[in-house]
CSV table of C-alpha atoms in Angstrom, one decimal:
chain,number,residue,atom,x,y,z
A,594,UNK,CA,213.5,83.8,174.6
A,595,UNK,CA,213.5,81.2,177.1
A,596,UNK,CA,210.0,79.7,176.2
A,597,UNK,CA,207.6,79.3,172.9
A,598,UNK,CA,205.8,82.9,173.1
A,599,UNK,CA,202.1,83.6,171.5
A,600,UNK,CA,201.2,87.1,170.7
A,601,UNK,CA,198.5,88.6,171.3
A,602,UNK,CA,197.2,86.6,174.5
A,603,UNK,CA,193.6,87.4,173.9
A,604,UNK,CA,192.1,88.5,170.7
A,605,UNK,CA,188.3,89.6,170.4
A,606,UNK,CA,187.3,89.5,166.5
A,607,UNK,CA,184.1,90.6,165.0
A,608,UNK,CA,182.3,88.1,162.8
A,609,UNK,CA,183.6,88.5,159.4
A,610,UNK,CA,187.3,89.8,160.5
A,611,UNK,CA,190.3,88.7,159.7
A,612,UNK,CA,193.0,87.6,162.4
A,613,UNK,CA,196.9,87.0,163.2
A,614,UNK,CA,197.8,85.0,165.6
A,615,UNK,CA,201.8,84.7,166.1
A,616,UNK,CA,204.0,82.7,167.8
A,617,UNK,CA,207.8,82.5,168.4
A,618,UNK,CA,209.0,79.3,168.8
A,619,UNK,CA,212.3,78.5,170.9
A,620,UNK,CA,215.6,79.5,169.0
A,621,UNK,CA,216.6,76.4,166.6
A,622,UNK,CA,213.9,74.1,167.0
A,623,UNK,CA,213.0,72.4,163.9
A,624,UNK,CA,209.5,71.5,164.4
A,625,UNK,CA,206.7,73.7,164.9
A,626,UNK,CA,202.7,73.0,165.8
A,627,UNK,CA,199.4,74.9,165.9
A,628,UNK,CA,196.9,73.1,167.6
A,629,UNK,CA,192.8,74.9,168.9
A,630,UNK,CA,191.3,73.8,171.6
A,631,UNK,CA,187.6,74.4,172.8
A,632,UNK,CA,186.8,74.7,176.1
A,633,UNK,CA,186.7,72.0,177.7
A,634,UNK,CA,188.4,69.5,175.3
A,635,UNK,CA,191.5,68.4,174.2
A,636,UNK,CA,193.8,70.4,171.6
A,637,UNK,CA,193.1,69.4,167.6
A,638,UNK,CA,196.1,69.4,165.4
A,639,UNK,CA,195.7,71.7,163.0
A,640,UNK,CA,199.3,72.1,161.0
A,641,UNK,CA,202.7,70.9,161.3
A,642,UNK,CA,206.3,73.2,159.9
A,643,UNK,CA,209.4,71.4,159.7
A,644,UNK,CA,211.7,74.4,159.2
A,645,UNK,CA,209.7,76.1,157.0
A,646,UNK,CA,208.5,73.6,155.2
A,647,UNK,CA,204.7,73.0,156.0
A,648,UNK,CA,204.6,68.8,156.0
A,649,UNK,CA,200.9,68.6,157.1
A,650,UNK,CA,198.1,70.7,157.3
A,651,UNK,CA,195.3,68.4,157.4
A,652,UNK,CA,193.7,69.8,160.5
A,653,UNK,CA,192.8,73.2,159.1
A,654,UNK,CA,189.5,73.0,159.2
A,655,UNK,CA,188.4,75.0,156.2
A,656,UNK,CA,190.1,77.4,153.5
A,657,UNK,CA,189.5,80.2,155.7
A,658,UNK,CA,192.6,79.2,158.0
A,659,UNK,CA,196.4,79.6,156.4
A,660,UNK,CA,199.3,78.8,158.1
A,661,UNK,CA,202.6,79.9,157.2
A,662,UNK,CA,206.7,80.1,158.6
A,663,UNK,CA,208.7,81.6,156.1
A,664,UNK,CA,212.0,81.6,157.3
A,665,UNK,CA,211.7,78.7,159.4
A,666,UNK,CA,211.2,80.4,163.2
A,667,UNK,CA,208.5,82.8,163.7
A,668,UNK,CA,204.8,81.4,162.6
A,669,UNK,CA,201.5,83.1,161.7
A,670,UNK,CA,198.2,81.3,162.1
A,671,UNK,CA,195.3,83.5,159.7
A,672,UNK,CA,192.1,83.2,159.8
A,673,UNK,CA,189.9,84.7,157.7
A,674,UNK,CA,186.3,86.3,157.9
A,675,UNK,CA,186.2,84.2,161.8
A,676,UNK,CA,183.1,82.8,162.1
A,677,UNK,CA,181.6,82.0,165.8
A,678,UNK,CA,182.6,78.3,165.9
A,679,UNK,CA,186.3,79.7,165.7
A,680,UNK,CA,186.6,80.6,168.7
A,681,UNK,CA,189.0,78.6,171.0
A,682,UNK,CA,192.2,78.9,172.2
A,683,UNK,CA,195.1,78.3,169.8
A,684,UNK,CA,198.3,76.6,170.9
A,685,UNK,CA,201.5,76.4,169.4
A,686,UNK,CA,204.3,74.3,169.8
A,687,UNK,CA,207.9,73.7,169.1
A,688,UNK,CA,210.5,71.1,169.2
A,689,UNK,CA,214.2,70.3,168.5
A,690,UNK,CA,213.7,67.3,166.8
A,691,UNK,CA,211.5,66.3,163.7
A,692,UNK,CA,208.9,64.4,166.1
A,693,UNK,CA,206.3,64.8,168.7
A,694,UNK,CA,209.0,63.9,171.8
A,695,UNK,CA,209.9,67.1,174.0
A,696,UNK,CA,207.1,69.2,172.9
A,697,UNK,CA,206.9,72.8,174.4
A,698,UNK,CA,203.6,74.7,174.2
A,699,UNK,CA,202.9,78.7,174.7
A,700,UNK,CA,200.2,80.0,176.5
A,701,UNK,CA,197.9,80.4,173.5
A,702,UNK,CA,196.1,82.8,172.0
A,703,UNK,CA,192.5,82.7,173.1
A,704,UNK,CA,190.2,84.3,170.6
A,705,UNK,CA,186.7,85.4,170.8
A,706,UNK,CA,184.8,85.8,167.8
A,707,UNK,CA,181.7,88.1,168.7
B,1335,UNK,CA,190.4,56.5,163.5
B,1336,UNK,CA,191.9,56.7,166.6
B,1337,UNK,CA,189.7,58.3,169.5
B,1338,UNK,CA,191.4,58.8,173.2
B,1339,UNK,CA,188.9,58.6,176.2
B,1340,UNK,CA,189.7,60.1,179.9
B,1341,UNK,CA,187.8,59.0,182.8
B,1342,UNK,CA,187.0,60.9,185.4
B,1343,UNK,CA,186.1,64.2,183.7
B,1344,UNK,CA,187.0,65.6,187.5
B,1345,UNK,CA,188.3,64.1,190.2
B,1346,UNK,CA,188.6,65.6,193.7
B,1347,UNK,CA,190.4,64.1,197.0
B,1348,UNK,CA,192.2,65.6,200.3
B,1349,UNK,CA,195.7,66.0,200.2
B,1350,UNK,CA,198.1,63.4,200.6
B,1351,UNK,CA,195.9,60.6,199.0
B,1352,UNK,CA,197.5,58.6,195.9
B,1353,UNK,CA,195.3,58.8,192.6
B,1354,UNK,CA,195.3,57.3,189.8
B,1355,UNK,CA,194.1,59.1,186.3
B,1356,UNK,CA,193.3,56.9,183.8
B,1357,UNK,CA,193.2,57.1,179.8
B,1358,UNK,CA,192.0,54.7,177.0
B,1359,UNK,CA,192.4,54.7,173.0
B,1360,UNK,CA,190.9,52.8,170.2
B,1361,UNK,CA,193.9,51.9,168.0
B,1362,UNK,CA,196.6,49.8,169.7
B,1363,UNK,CA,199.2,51.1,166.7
B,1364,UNK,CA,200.6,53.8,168.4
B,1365,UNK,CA,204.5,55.5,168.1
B,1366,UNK,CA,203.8,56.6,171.8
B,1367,UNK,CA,201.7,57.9,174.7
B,1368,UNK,CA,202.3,61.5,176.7
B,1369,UNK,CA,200.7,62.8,179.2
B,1370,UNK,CA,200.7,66.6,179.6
B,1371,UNK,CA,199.4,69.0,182.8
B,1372,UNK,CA,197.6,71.9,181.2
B,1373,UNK,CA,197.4,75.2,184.4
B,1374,UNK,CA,194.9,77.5,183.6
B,1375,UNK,CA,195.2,80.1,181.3
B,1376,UNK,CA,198.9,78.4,180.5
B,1377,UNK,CA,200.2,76.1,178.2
B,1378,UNK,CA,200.5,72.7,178.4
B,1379,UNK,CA,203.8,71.1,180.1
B,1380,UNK,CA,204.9,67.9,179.3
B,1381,UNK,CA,205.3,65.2,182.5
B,1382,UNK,CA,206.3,61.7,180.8
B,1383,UNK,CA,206.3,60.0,177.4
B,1384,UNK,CA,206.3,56.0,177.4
B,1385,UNK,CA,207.1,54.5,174.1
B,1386,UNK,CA,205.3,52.0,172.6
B,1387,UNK,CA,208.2,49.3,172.9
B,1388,UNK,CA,207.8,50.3,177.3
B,1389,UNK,CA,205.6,49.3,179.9
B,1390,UNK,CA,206.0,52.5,181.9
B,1391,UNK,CA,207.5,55.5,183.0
B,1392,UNK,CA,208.6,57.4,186.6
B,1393,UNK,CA,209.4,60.9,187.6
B,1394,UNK,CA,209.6,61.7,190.7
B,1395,UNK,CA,206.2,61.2,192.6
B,1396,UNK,CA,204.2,60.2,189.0
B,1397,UNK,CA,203.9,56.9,187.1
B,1398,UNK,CA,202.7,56.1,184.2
B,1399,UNK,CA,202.0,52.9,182.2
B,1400,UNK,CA,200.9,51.7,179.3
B,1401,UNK,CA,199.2,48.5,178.0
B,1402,UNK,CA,199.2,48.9,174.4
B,1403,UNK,CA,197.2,45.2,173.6
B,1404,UNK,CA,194.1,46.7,175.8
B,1405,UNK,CA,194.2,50.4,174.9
B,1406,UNK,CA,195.2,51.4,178.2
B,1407,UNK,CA,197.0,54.3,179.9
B,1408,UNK,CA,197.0,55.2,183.4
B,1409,UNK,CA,199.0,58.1,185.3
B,1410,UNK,CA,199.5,57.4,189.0
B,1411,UNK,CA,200.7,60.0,191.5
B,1412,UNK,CA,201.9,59.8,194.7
B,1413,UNK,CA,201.5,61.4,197.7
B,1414,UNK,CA,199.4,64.3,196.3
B,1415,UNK,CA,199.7,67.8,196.8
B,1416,UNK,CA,197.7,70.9,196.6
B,1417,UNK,CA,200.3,72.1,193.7
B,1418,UNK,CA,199.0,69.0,191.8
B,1419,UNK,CA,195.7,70.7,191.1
B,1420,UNK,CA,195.5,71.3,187.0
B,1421,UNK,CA,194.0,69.6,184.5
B,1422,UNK,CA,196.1,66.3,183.3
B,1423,UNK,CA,195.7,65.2,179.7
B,1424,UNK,CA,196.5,62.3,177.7
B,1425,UNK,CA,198.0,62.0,174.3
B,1426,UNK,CA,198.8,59.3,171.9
B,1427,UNK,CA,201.5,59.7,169.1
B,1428,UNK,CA,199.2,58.2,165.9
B,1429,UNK,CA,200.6,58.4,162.6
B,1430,UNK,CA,202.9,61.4,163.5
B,1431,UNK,CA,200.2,63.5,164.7
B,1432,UNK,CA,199.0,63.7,168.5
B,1433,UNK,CA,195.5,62.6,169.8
B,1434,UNK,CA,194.3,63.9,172.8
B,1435,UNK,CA,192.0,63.1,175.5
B,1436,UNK,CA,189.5,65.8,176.9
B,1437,UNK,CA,191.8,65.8,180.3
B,1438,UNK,CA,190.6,65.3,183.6
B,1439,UNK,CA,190.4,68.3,186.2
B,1440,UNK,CA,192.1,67.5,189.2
B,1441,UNK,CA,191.6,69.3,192.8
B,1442,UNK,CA,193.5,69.0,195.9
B,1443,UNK,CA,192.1,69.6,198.7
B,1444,UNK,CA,194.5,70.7,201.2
């Protein structure tokens, strides 16, 4: 495609559920991000893929959120058992090189944990 | 740890004025600064990056600049437009990972 993609666009989630959210970066970039952001504020960093390789995930905020790109293009973000405070909107984004330069971001996945 | 401030929160003026949006940060040691336009219910698109070797950065009607020894960024536009309405956020390149600002709203009024 010609932009990143996020799947689904809105996801309502009953405490204690687990989500997907997915997102299909531009065709050969090399760097992938997930980033939440609450209403209101700016996105958090939450993980960083090189390829497939997952270089930082120091912004996941607890155990209950997993990351993963296996083959180096599509990404998953899980949570599990969503708690309240998890709702925001989650961004991802890609980009040809192995730095933050020339980011491109989806719409997000704005999830609503009832 | 570095923390990225953006004042206003909302900022409102007729069309045709110039603006300025301004942005500050706490740690001087910074790879670079972007500044992004976020539509609602989109993502955000990227409008200029200055490194931290510049002073500033043009496209078209914007400007940006940066004075790292201060902690101090600010995004000037030109001429504004009613299409300029959007929420404009800040971001600094720390330690490989981006810190934003909270963004400021911006309306035009036309």
């Amino acid at each position: 495609g010609a932009g990143v993609s996020q799947s689904p666009r809105y996801k309502v989630a009953k405490r204690g559920q687990d989500v997907a959210l997915r997102c299909d970066p531009i065709s050969g970039h090399v760097s992938l991000f997930w980033y939440q952001q609450a209403l209101g504020q700016g996105p958090e960093f939450l993980t960083y893929f090189q390829n497939e390789a997952q270089l930082d995930k120091s912004g996941l905020p607890s155990d209950r959120f997993f990351a993963e790109r296996p083959e180096g293009s599509v990404s998953t973000l899980k949570i599990q058992r969503t708690q309240q405070e998890d709702s925001a909107v989650y961004l991802c984004a890609s980009s040809l090189t192995t730095t933050n330069e020339k980011l491109f971001f989806g719409s997000g996945t704005q999830l609503s944990v009832l | 740890k570095q923390e990225v401030t953006q004042i206003p929160a909302a900022l409102s003026v007729p069309e045709g004025e110039n603006l300025v949006l301004n942005c500050s940060f706490t740690d001087s040691a910074i790879y670079n600064l972007q500044w992004f336009r976020q539509d609602p219910g989109k993502g955000l698109t990227s409008l200029l990056l200055i490194q931290s070797s510049q002073r500033e950065q043009t496209s078209g009607r914007l400007n940006a600049s940066l004075d790292k020894s201060s902690g101090r960024s600010t995004l000037y536009i030109a001429a504004s437009q009613p299409g300029d309405s959007a929420t404009y956020l800040c971001a600094v390149d720390s330690n490989y990972q981006l810190i934003w600002g909270a963004g400021t709203k911006l309306i035009i009024k036309p």
